[in-house]
Amino acid sequence: MNRAPHLLLIECPGAERTLAFGLRWFALIGSNVPKLARSRGRRLRATHYVVGGSPAMVAGYGRARGGIRGARFTRRVGAPAATPQSAAQLFALLYPEGGHALVRLPDGRHWLVAAHGGAVLSQTDRVFGSLDDAQQEQRALLAQRPSLTEHASDQVWSALAQAVDAGAALTALPSRWAELPAALRLFLACIGLAAVAPPLWNVGVSAFSRPQAAPPEPVAVRDPVADAYAAMLRATTVHPPPALTRLLASVAALPVQVQGWALRRAHCDAGAQQWDCSAVYARVHPLATNHGLHALLPAGWQVSFKPLEEATLAWRVGAAPVPVGGMALPSSLHVETRVAGGLQGLRAAFASVALSPSVPLMPHLPRGAVIQKSAAGQASAVQSNPASSGMPVVRRRSLILHGPLRSMALMPGPVSAARWSRLVVNVQSQPRPSLAASALVAELQGELYEQE
């Protein structure tokens, strides 16, 4: 997943407050919203985040300049330590009925924002250097959501400059270590010190008490990096095209309405040999009963109730992944031309398609941390060039598709070697369905593999 963008901070004239622009927004689907928000923020390497929306929850993420987790925002000497507020979240709170605006900022740039139902839309809260670029993105937004009401730029800026709401304040994202209790951190530090202190003491004492030993005879040693890379290739798997087809067919077969119960959301996570799926239904008819829903449960499925108004169905779909080492992977050039071109051809059927640059399957580690020279002075070259040891140089890149569930049937399409990690489906009302907008909104996440 891409990193969170840097925040644009602008001080409100005549007020000791700062507004933050340019956050990246994502929908949060799950029961433990704070935990989900922090978990996604760490994956984005964000330093600050804000959560908003009701009943659909969204979260915006950004990075403070300097990139230090939990960094404090700078302020003028003598100014109060007011927490910056998300301008987009303030807009959603000020206009709960929704709408959009294109605002000229004091520094001359232009800011596009839109909200619906009290939640910031994920493709907005963007800052543009030119008015033409901003208006082009505004037209694309209105093509997808023509029902959004436009608010005057001057009125929106005046309202933002005066508004203060605790629900729009940015929160510093703590590290996992900082979230541990102080007593537990002290205990773990003592364990680490107890583990490393005796060996260090013995090494120091032996260096002064014993004469220098003669250099050992040259011996052949195994390369730990080559072994680790080979093990990673054996453990890395991809899903054959029929596996994704079965998953999409299983989710698409879920009824939206059944016996007075209505589908609200569903998600599937990839396991070692199968997909673990669940779907949440809400009781919407007074005559709907738990017994009636349980009687319709397919064989092998499980259901849990919450207990009167909500039910969660759980089932599994076979995946049968294939090891990467036994496949003929496409080349990097093929992915950047044929695969990327195929995705560009399907772009109109999705709300968004994100394909990241490729990175090595095995990150480059500090040579001294994992490789030791043999007595003959030979160092491993696998880390810098795995092909020198006869192993393929495998790279990966993330792919995220967001749009109607029906559009996911176009996958795997041009993608030949991918491991799909997660499928999320959310039921959202659409004022005007279109090719890229539907009541069943889905997000498919995965990784593509290629070979140099």
Short mmCIF file of C-alpha atoms in Angstrom, two decimals:
data_model
loop_
_atom_site.label_atom_id
_atom_site.label_comp_id
_atom_site.label_asym_id
_atom_site.label_seq_id
_atom_site.Cartn_x
_atom_site.Cartn_y
_atom_site.Cartn_z
CA MET A 1 0.00 0.00 0.00
CA ASN A 2 1.23 3.43 -0.82
CA ARG A 3 2.46 5.76 1.88
CA ALA A 4 0.22 8.47 3.28
CA PRO A 5 0.74 11.94 1.71
CA HIS A 6 2.43 14.86 3.45
CA LEU A 7 0.04 17.22 5.21
CA LEU A 8 -0.46 20.80 4.03
CA LEU A 9 -0.86 22.99 7.15
CA ILE A 10 -2.38 26.47 6.84
CA GLU A 11 -2.96 28.83 9.78
CA CYS A 12 -6.32 30.57 9.89
CA PRO A 13 -5.90 34.38 9.73
CA GLY A 14 -6.83 36.04 13.03
CA ALA A 15 -7.19 32.71 14.87
CA GLU A 16 -4.65 30.57 16.66
CA ARG A 17 -5.73 27.48 14.75
CA THR A 18 -4.26 25.38 11.96
CA LEU A 19 -6.12 23.46 9.26
CA ALA A 20 -4.68 20.31 7.66
CA PHE A 21 -5.32 19.59 3.97
CA GLY A 22 -4.49 16.70 1.66
CA LEU A 23 -5.30 13.62 3.78
CA ARG A 24 -5.93 10.26 2.12
CA TRP A 25 -9.31 8.75 3.10
CA PHE A 26 -10.37 5.12 3.36
CA ALA A 27 -13.57 3.36 4.41
CA LEU A 28 -13.38 1.36 7.67
CA ILE A 29 -15.35 -1.88 7.69
CA GLY A 30 -15.44 -3.77 10.98
CA SER A 31 -16.61 -3.61 14.57
CA ASN A 32 -13.41 -2.30 16.23
CA VAL A 33 -13.05 0.99 14.33
CA PRO A 34 -10.19 2.53 16.43
CA LYS A 35 -8.07 -0.61 16.03
CA LEU A 36 -8.78 -0.77 12.28
CA ALA A 37 -7.87 2.93 11.90
CA ARG A 38 -4.53 2.52 13.70
CA SER A 39 -3.68 -0.68 11.82
CA ARG A 40 -4.23 0.89 8.39
CA GLY A 41 -2.34 4.02 9.48
CA ARG A 42 0.73 1.93 10.31
CA ARG A 43 0.59 0.23 6.91
CA LEU A 44 0.47 3.68 5.28
CA ARG A 45 3.34 4.91 7.53
CA ALA A 46 1.16 7.82 8.58
CA THR A 47 2.03 10.04 11.58
CA HIS A 48 -1.51 11.39 12.16
CA TYR A 49 -5.08 10.33 11.44
CA VAL A 50 -8.70 11.33 12.04
CA VAL A 51 -11.85 9.16 12.10
CA GLY A 52 -15.31 10.39 11.10
CA GLY A 53 -18.60 9.51 9.46
CA SER A 54 -21.83 7.91 10.66
CA PRO A 55 -23.02 5.25 10.11
CA ALA A 56 -20.36 4.61 7.42
CA MET A 57 -16.96 5.18 9.06
CA VAL A 58 -14.02 6.68 7.20
CA ALA A 59 -10.50 7.65 8.27
CA GLY A 60 -8.05 10.17 6.84
CA TYR A 61 -4.27 9.76 7.05
CA GLY A 62 -1.30 12.05 6.54
CA ARG A 63 2.37 12.47 7.37
CA ALA A 64 3.91 15.44 9.14
CA ARG A 65 7.02 16.92 7.52
CA GLY A 66 10.09 15.11 8.79
CA GLY A 67 8.38 11.70 8.79
CA ILE A 68 8.82 11.05 12.52
CA ARG A 69 5.97 8.97 13.95
CA GLY A 70 4.00 10.99 16.45
CA ALA A 71 5.87 14.18 15.52
CA ARG A 72 4.65 17.45 17.04
CA PHE A 73 3.53 20.18 14.68
CA THR A 74 5.63 23.34 14.84
CA ARG A 75 4.04 26.66 15.85
CA ARG A 76 5.07 30.24 16.42
CA VAL A 77 6.68 31.22 19.72
CA GLY A 78 3.98 32.21 22.23
CA ALA A 79 1.14 30.54 20.26
CA PRO A 80 -1.00 27.96 22.08
CA ALA A 81 -0.41 24.28 21.30
CA ALA A 82 -3.70 23.82 19.42
CA THR A 83 -4.07 20.50 17.62
CA PRO A 84 -4.45 20.92 13.84
CA GLN A 85 -7.87 20.01 12.48
CA SER A 86 -8.71 18.20 9.27
CA ALA A 87 -10.35 20.69 6.92
CA ALA A 88 -12.17 17.90 5.06
CA GLN A 89 -13.63 16.46 8.28
CA LEU A 90 -14.75 19.95 9.33
CA PHE A 91 -16.45 20.31 5.93
CA ALA A 92 -18.31 17.00 6.46
CA LEU A 93 -19.44 18.17 9.91
CA LEU A 94 -20.46 21.63 8.71
CA TYR A 95 -22.48 20.23 5.80
CA PRO A 96 -24.03 16.96 7.04
CA GLU A 97 -26.36 16.85 4.05
CA GLY A 98 -23.27 16.55 1.81
CA GLY A 99 -21.94 18.50 -1.13
CA HIS A 100 -18.68 19.60 -2.71
CA ALA A 101 -16.58 22.74 -3.04
CA LEU A 102 -13.49 23.95 -4.89
CA VAL A 103 -11.74 26.41 -2.54
CA ARG A 104 -8.88 28.76 -3.36
CA LEU A 105 -6.36 28.59 -0.49
CA PRO A 106 -4.39 31.61 0.81
CA ASP A 107 -1.17 30.30 -0.81
CA GLY A 108 -2.79 30.31 -4.27
CA ARG A 109 -3.42 26.60 -4.56
CA HIS A 110 -6.86 25.02 -4.99
CA TRP A 111 -8.49 22.45 -2.72
CA LEU A 112 -11.23 20.01 -3.81
CA VAL A 113 -13.42 18.51 -1.08
CA ALA A 114 -16.66 16.52 -1.07
CA ALA A 115 -18.73 14.72 1.55
CA HIS A 116 -21.83 12.56 1.60
CA GLY A 117 -23.85 11.46 4.62
CA GLY A 118 -21.38 13.04 7.06
CA ALA A 119 -18.37 11.18 5.58
CA VAL A 120 -15.54 12.56 3.42
CA LEU A 121 -15.41 10.98 -0.05
CA SER A 122 -12.18 9.04 -0.58
CA GLN A 123 -11.27 10.63 -3.93
CA THR A 124 -11.33 14.19 -2.52
CA ASP A 125 -9.42 16.33 0.03
CA ARG A 126 -6.83 16.97 -2.68
CA VAL A 127 -4.72 20.10 -3.28
CA PHE A 128 -3.85 21.20 -6.83
CA GLY A 129 -1.30 23.69 -8.04
CA SER A 130 -3.40 24.90 -10.96
CA LEU A 131 -7.08 25.70 -11.32
CA ASP A 132 -7.35 23.68 -14.56
CA ASP A 133 -6.20 20.48 -12.84
CA ALA A 134 -8.60 21.10 -9.95
CA GLN A 135 -11.57 21.74 -12.26
CA GLN A 136 -10.77 18.63 -14.30
CA GLU A 137 -10.84 16.48 -11.15
CA GLN A 138 -14.05 18.26 -10.06
CA ARG A 139 -15.73 17.32 -13.33
CA ALA A 140 -14.64 13.70 -12.89
CA LEU A 141 -16.13 13.71 -9.39
CA LEU A 142 -19.46 15.13 -10.56
CA ALA A 143 -19.58 12.57 -13.37
CA GLN A 144 -19.63 9.85 -10.69
CA ARG A 145 -21.79 11.73 -8.18
CA PRO A 146 -23.95 14.27 -10.06
CA SER A 147 -26.28 14.72 -7.07
CA LEU A 148 -23.65 16.52 -4.94
CA THR A 149 -24.56 20.12 -4.12
CA GLU A 150 -21.92 22.76 -4.79
CA HIS A 151 -21.09 25.21 -1.96
CA ALA A 152 -19.55 28.62 -2.57
CA SER A 153 -15.78 28.78 -2.10
CA ASP A 154 -15.77 31.97 0.00
CA GLN A 155 -18.54 30.72 2.30
CA VAL A 156 -16.78 27.38 2.84
CA TRP A 157 -13.46 29.04 3.68
CA SER A 158 -15.11 31.48 6.10
CA ALA A 159 -16.93 28.62 7.82
CA LEU A 160 -13.74 26.53 8.09
CA ALA A 161 -11.75 29.45 9.49
CA GLN A 162 -14.25 29.87 12.33
CA ALA A 163 -15.28 26.25 13.01
CA VAL A 164 -13.84 24.22 15.87
CA ASP A 165 -14.87 20.61 16.47
CA ALA A 166 -13.11 17.95 18.51
CA GLY A 167 -14.23 15.34 15.99
CA ALA A 168 -11.96 16.93 13.33
CA ALA A 169 -8.77 17.09 15.43
CA LEU A 170 -5.82 15.08 14.12
CA THR A 171 -4.54 12.30 16.39
CA ALA A 172 -0.89 11.26 16.51
CA LEU A 173 -0.53 7.59 15.50
CA PRO A 174 1.31 5.72 18.29
CA SER A 175 3.71 2.89 17.56
CA ARG A 176 2.92 -0.64 18.72
CA TRP A 177 5.71 -0.31 21.31
CA ALA A 178 4.23 2.92 22.70
CA GLU A 179 0.82 1.25 23.12
CA LEU A 180 2.27 -1.37 25.47
CA PRO A 181 1.91 -0.68 29.22
CA ALA A 182 4.97 0.94 30.80
CA ALA A 183 5.47 -2.02 33.13
CA LEU A 184 5.49 -4.48 30.23
CA ARG A 185 7.97 -2.35 28.27
CA LEU A 186 10.30 -2.21 31.26
CA PHE A 187 9.98 -5.98 31.68
CA LEU A 188 10.85 -6.65 28.03
CA ALA A 189 13.81 -4.26 28.18
CA CYS A 190 15.16 -6.11 31.22
CA ILE A 191 14.80 -9.45 29.42
CA GLY A 192 16.70 -8.10 26.41
CA LEU A 193 19.46 -6.70 28.60
CA ALA A 194 19.74 -9.99 30.48
CA ALA A 195 20.05 -11.86 27.18
CA VAL A 196 22.82 -9.74 25.63
CA ALA A 197 24.83 -8.72 28.70
CA PRO A 198 26.50 -12.11 29.50
CA PRO A 199 27.73 -12.78 25.91
CA LEU A 200 29.10 -9.24 25.64
CA TRP A 201 30.86 -9.62 28.99
CA ASN A 202 32.38 -12.97 27.99
CA VAL A 203 33.59 -11.57 24.67
CA GLY A 204 35.22 -8.60 26.40
CA VAL A 205 36.93 -10.72 29.02
CA SER A 206 38.17 -13.35 26.57
CA ALA A 207 39.66 -10.69 24.30
CA PHE A 208 42.07 -9.63 27.08
CA SER A 209 42.64 -12.97 28.83
CA ARG A 210 43.44 -15.30 25.93
CA PRO A 211 46.13 -15.03 23.23
CA GLN A 212 45.01 -14.44 19.68
CA ALA A 213 44.15 -17.71 17.98
CA ALA A 214 45.59 -18.70 14.63
CA PRO A 215 43.30 -18.08 11.65
CA PRO A 216 41.18 -21.14 10.85
CA GLU A 217 41.61 -23.14 7.73
CA PRO A 218 39.34 -22.16 4.82
CA VAL A 219 36.07 -24.08 4.93
CA ALA A 220 33.08 -24.07 2.65
CA VAL A 221 30.03 -22.46 4.26
CA ARG A 222 26.42 -22.15 3.13
CA ASP A 223 25.14 -18.72 2.21
CA PRO A 224 22.36 -17.82 4.70
CA VAL A 225 20.90 -15.20 2.34
CA ALA A 226 20.70 -17.71 -0.53
CA ASP A 227 18.96 -20.21 1.76
CA ALA A 228 16.53 -17.55 3.01
CA TYR A 229 15.74 -16.43 -0.54
CA ALA A 230 15.12 -20.00 -1.70
CA ALA A 231 12.81 -20.60 1.29
CA MET A 232 10.91 -17.38 0.49
CA LEU A 233 10.38 -18.52 -3.10
CA ARG A 234 9.00 -21.85 -1.88
CA ALA A 235 6.65 -20.13 0.59
CA THR A 236 5.35 -17.47 -1.84
CA THR A 237 2.22 -18.59 -3.69
CA VAL A 238 -0.19 -17.15 -6.25
CA HIS A 239 -3.86 -17.85 -6.95
CA PRO A 240 -4.76 -19.49 -10.27
CA PRO A 241 -7.50 -17.64 -12.20
CA PRO A 242 -10.25 -20.20 -11.31
CA ALA A 243 -9.68 -19.55 -7.59
CA LEU A 244 -10.61 -15.87 -7.90
CA THR A 245 -13.55 -16.77 -10.13
CA ARG A 246 -14.92 -19.15 -7.48
CA LEU A 247 -14.50 -16.51 -4.77
CA LEU A 248 -16.33 -13.80 -6.74
CA ALA A 249 -19.12 -16.24 -7.65
CA SER A 250 -19.54 -17.20 -3.99
CA VAL A 251 -19.84 -13.58 -2.83
CA ALA A 252 -22.03 -12.56 -5.77
CA ALA A 253 -24.46 -15.36 -4.86
CA LEU A 254 -25.24 -13.75 -1.49
CA PRO A 255 -28.87 -12.56 -1.50
CA VAL A 256 -29.31 -8.86 -0.76
CA GLN A 257 -32.70 -9.54 0.89
CA VAL A 258 -33.74 -12.89 2.41
CA GLN A 259 -36.64 -13.65 4.76
CA GLY A 260 -36.70 -10.12 6.18
CA TRP A 261 -32.89 -9.91 6.54
CA ALA A 262 -30.79 -7.43 4.50
CA LEU A 263 -27.13 -7.74 3.53
CA ARG A 264 -24.96 -4.97 4.98
CA ARG A 265 -21.36 -5.99 4.25
CA ALA A 266 -19.13 -8.98 3.50
CA HIS A 267 -15.41 -9.68 3.38
CA CYS A 268 -13.06 -12.56 2.52
CA ASP A 269 -9.43 -12.97 3.65
CA ALA A 270 -6.96 -15.30 1.95
CA GLY A 271 -5.65 -18.19 4.05
CA ALA A 272 -3.05 -20.85 3.31
CA GLN A 273 -5.37 -23.10 1.27
CA GLN A 274 -8.76 -21.34 1.30
CA TRP A 275 -10.63 -18.05 1.61
CA ASP A 276 -12.25 -17.31 4.99
CA CYS A 277 -15.43 -15.34 4.29
CA SER A 278 -18.14 -13.72 6.38
CA ALA A 279 -21.28 -11.68 5.62
CA VAL A 280 -23.27 -9.47 8.00
CA TYR A 281 -27.08 -9.33 7.70
CA ALA A 282 -29.38 -6.93 9.56
CA ARG A 283 -32.97 -7.69 10.59
CA VAL A 284 -35.16 -5.22 8.65
CA HIS A 285 -38.64 -6.80 8.87
CA PRO A 286 -40.62 -7.33 12.10
CA LEU A 287 -41.52 -10.89 11.06
CA ALA A 288 -37.89 -11.91 10.39
CA THR A 289 -36.56 -14.53 12.84
CA ASN A 290 -33.21 -16.12 13.62
CA HIS A 291 -34.78 -19.55 13.12
CA GLY A 292 -35.98 -18.66 9.64
CA LEU A 293 -32.52 -17.48 8.58
CA HIS A 294 -30.82 -20.54 10.10
CA ALA A 295 -33.13 -22.86 8.17
CA LEU A 296 -31.88 -21.36 4.87
CA LEU A 297 -28.19 -21.78 5.74
CA PRO A 298 -26.26 -23.70 3.03
CA ALA A 299 -24.42 -26.88 4.01
CA GLY A 300 -21.04 -26.22 5.60
CA TRP A 301 -21.87 -22.62 6.53
CA GLN A 302 -21.99 -21.27 10.08
CA VAL A 303 -24.06 -18.46 11.58
CA SER A 304 -23.76 -16.38 14.74
CA PHE A 305 -26.35 -13.90 16.05
CA LYS A 306 -25.88 -10.65 17.91
CA PRO A 307 -28.45 -11.81 19.08
CA LEU A 308 -31.70 -10.09 17.97
CA GLU A 309 -30.91 -7.61 15.21
CA GLU A 310 -27.82 -8.86 13.39
CA ALA A 311 -26.44 -12.15 12.04
CA THR A 312 -23.01 -13.07 10.69
CA LEU A 313 -22.67 -15.90 8.16
CA ALA A 314 -19.27 -17.60 7.79
CA TRP A 315 -18.06 -19.97 5.08
CA ARG A 316 -14.92 -21.03 3.22
CA VAL A 317 -13.99 -21.10 -0.46
CA GLY A 318 -11.18 -23.29 -1.75
CA ALA A 319 -8.15 -21.44 -3.17
CA ALA A 320 -5.45 -24.07 -4.05
CA PRO A 321 -2.56 -21.56 -4.43
CA VAL A 322 0.46 -22.43 -6.62
CA PRO A 323 4.12 -21.82 -5.52
CA VAL A 324 5.86 -19.01 -7.40
CA GLY A 325 8.98 -21.14 -7.86
CA GLY A 326 7.12 -23.54 -10.16
CA MET A 327 5.62 -20.87 -12.44
CA ALA A 328 6.82 -18.98 -15.51
CA LEU A 329 6.36 -15.43 -14.23
CA PRO A 330 5.84 -12.50 -16.63
CA SER A 331 8.68 -10.05 -17.14
CA SER A 332 8.71 -6.56 -15.63
CA LEU A 333 8.33 -5.10 -19.14
CA HIS A 334 5.30 -7.31 -19.79
CA VAL A 335 3.62 -6.13 -16.57
CA GLU A 336 4.31 -2.44 -17.26
CA THR A 337 3.02 -2.67 -20.86
CA ARG A 338 0.56 -5.53 -21.39
CA VAL A 339 -0.81 -5.92 -17.86
CA ALA A 340 -0.90 -2.16 -17.13
CA GLY A 341 -2.45 -1.57 -20.56
CA GLY A 342 -5.14 -4.14 -19.84
CA LEU A 343 -5.95 -2.46 -16.53
CA GLN A 344 -6.14 0.89 -18.30
CA GLY A 345 -8.70 -0.61 -20.67
CA LEU A 346 -10.81 -1.77 -17.71
CA ARG A 347 -10.44 1.51 -15.77
CA ALA A 348 -13.86 2.85 -16.81
CA ALA A 349 -15.61 0.00 -14.97
CA PHE A 350 -14.00 0.86 -11.62
CA ALA A 351 -14.05 3.86 -9.29
CA SER A 352 -10.27 3.56 -8.84
CA VAL A 353 -7.41 1.25 -9.88
CA ALA A 354 -4.03 1.58 -8.08
CA LEU A 355 -0.92 -0.30 -9.28
CA SER A 356 2.25 0.43 -7.30
CA PRO A 357 5.88 0.35 -8.56
CA SER A 358 7.62 -3.01 -8.20
CA VAL A 359 9.89 -3.84 -5.27
CA PRO A 360 12.19 -6.86 -4.74
CA LEU A 361 10.56 -9.90 -3.16
CA MET A 362 13.46 -9.95 -0.68
CA PRO A 363 14.44 -6.46 0.56
CA HIS A 364 18.08 -5.43 0.42
CA LEU A 365 19.45 -5.89 3.94
CA PRO A 366 22.68 -4.49 5.41
CA ARG A 367 25.38 -6.81 4.13
CA GLY A 368 27.18 -7.03 7.47
CA ALA A 369 24.01 -8.06 9.30
CA VAL A 370 23.38 -11.24 7.37
CA ILE A 371 26.51 -12.18 5.40
CA GLN A 372 29.93 -13.12 6.83
CA LYS A 373 32.93 -13.66 4.65
CA SER A 374 34.43 -17.10 4.49
CA ALA A 375 38.05 -17.69 5.40
CA ALA A 376 38.98 -17.40 1.76
CA GLY A 377 37.49 -13.92 1.66
CA GLN A 378 34.50 -14.78 -0.56
CA ALA A 379 31.27 -12.81 0.19
CA SER A 380 27.81 -13.70 -0.99
CA ALA A 381 26.43 -11.91 -4.03
CA VAL A 382 22.85 -13.20 -3.75
CA GLN A 383 21.63 -10.13 -1.94
CA SER A 384 22.68 -7.74 -4.67
CA ASN A 385 22.02 -10.16 -7.55
CA PRO A 386 20.10 -13.38 -6.78
CA ALA A 387 20.49 -14.46 -10.41
CA SER A 388 24.23 -15.03 -9.79
CA SER A 389 23.29 -18.13 -7.74
CA GLY A 390 20.92 -19.46 -10.39
CA MET A 391 17.74 -18.34 -8.65
CA PRO A 392 15.12 -16.13 -10.40
CA VAL A 393 14.96 -12.43 -9.46
CA VAL A 394 11.32 -12.06 -8.39
CA ARG A 395 9.67 -8.69 -7.78
CA ARG A 396 6.19 -7.79 -6.54
CA ARG A 397 3.81 -4.84 -6.72
CA SER A 398 0.47 -4.16 -5.01
CA LEU A 399 -2.83 -3.86 -6.91
CA ILE A 400 -6.03 -2.38 -5.41
CA LEU A 401 -9.30 -2.21 -7.36
CA HIS A 402 -12.32 -0.30 -6.03
CA GLY A 403 -15.70 -0.27 -7.70
CA PRO A 404 -18.93 -2.22 -8.24
CA LEU A 405 -18.88 -5.91 -7.34
CA ARG A 406 -20.00 -6.77 -10.86
CA SER A 407 -16.85 -5.12 -12.27
CA MET A 408 -14.66 -7.52 -10.25
CA ALA A 409 -15.82 -10.29 -12.62
CA LEU A 410 -13.42 -8.72 -15.16
CA MET A 411 -10.59 -10.07 -13.01
CA PRO A 412 -8.11 -11.69 -13.25
CA GLY A 413 -8.31 -10.36 -16.82
CA PRO A 414 -4.81 -9.30 -17.88
CA VAL A 415 -3.30 -10.34 -14.53
CA SER A 416 -1.61 -13.75 -14.82
CA ALA A 417 0.38 -14.14 -11.58
CA ALA A 418 -1.19 -12.59 -8.47
CA ARG A 419 -1.99 -13.45 -4.89
CA TRP A 420 -5.30 -11.85 -3.85
CA SER A 421 -5.27 -11.07 -0.14
CA ARG A 422 -8.66 -9.51 0.62
CA LEU A 423 -12.11 -8.85 -0.88
CA VAL A 424 -14.46 -6.38 0.86
CA VAL A 425 -18.06 -5.70 -0.19
CA ASN A 426 -20.19 -2.94 1.31
CA VAL A 427 -23.84 -2.20 0.55
CA GLN A 428 -24.29 1.51 -0.15
CA SER A 429 -27.25 3.29 -1.66
CA GLN A 430 -26.47 5.04 -4.95
CA PRO A 431 -28.68 7.94 -6.12
CA ARG A 432 -27.82 7.16 -9.74
CA PRO A 433 -26.09 3.82 -10.53
CA SER A 434 -23.58 3.90 -13.37
CA LEU A 435 -20.86 1.77 -14.91
CA ALA A 436 -18.48 2.62 -12.02
CA ALA A 437 -21.11 3.04 -9.28
CA SER A 438 -23.41 0.39 -7.81
CA ALA A 439 -25.15 -0.48 -4.56
CA LEU A 440 -22.63 -3.31 -4.02
CA VAL A 441 -19.28 -1.51 -3.61
CA ALA A 442 -16.24 -3.83 -3.55
CA GLU A 443 -12.51 -3.49 -2.97
CA LEU A 444 -10.11 -6.22 -4.14
CA GLN A 445 -6.53 -6.18 -2.85
CA GLY A 446 -3.60 -8.30 -3.99
CA GLU A 447 0.01 -8.49 -5.16
CA LEU A 448 1.35 -9.09 -8.66
CA TYR A 449 4.59 -11.05 -9.16
CA GLU A 450 7.07 -10.65 -11.98
CA GLN A 451 10.59 -11.70 -12.93
CA GLU A 452 13.47 -9.61 -14.17
#
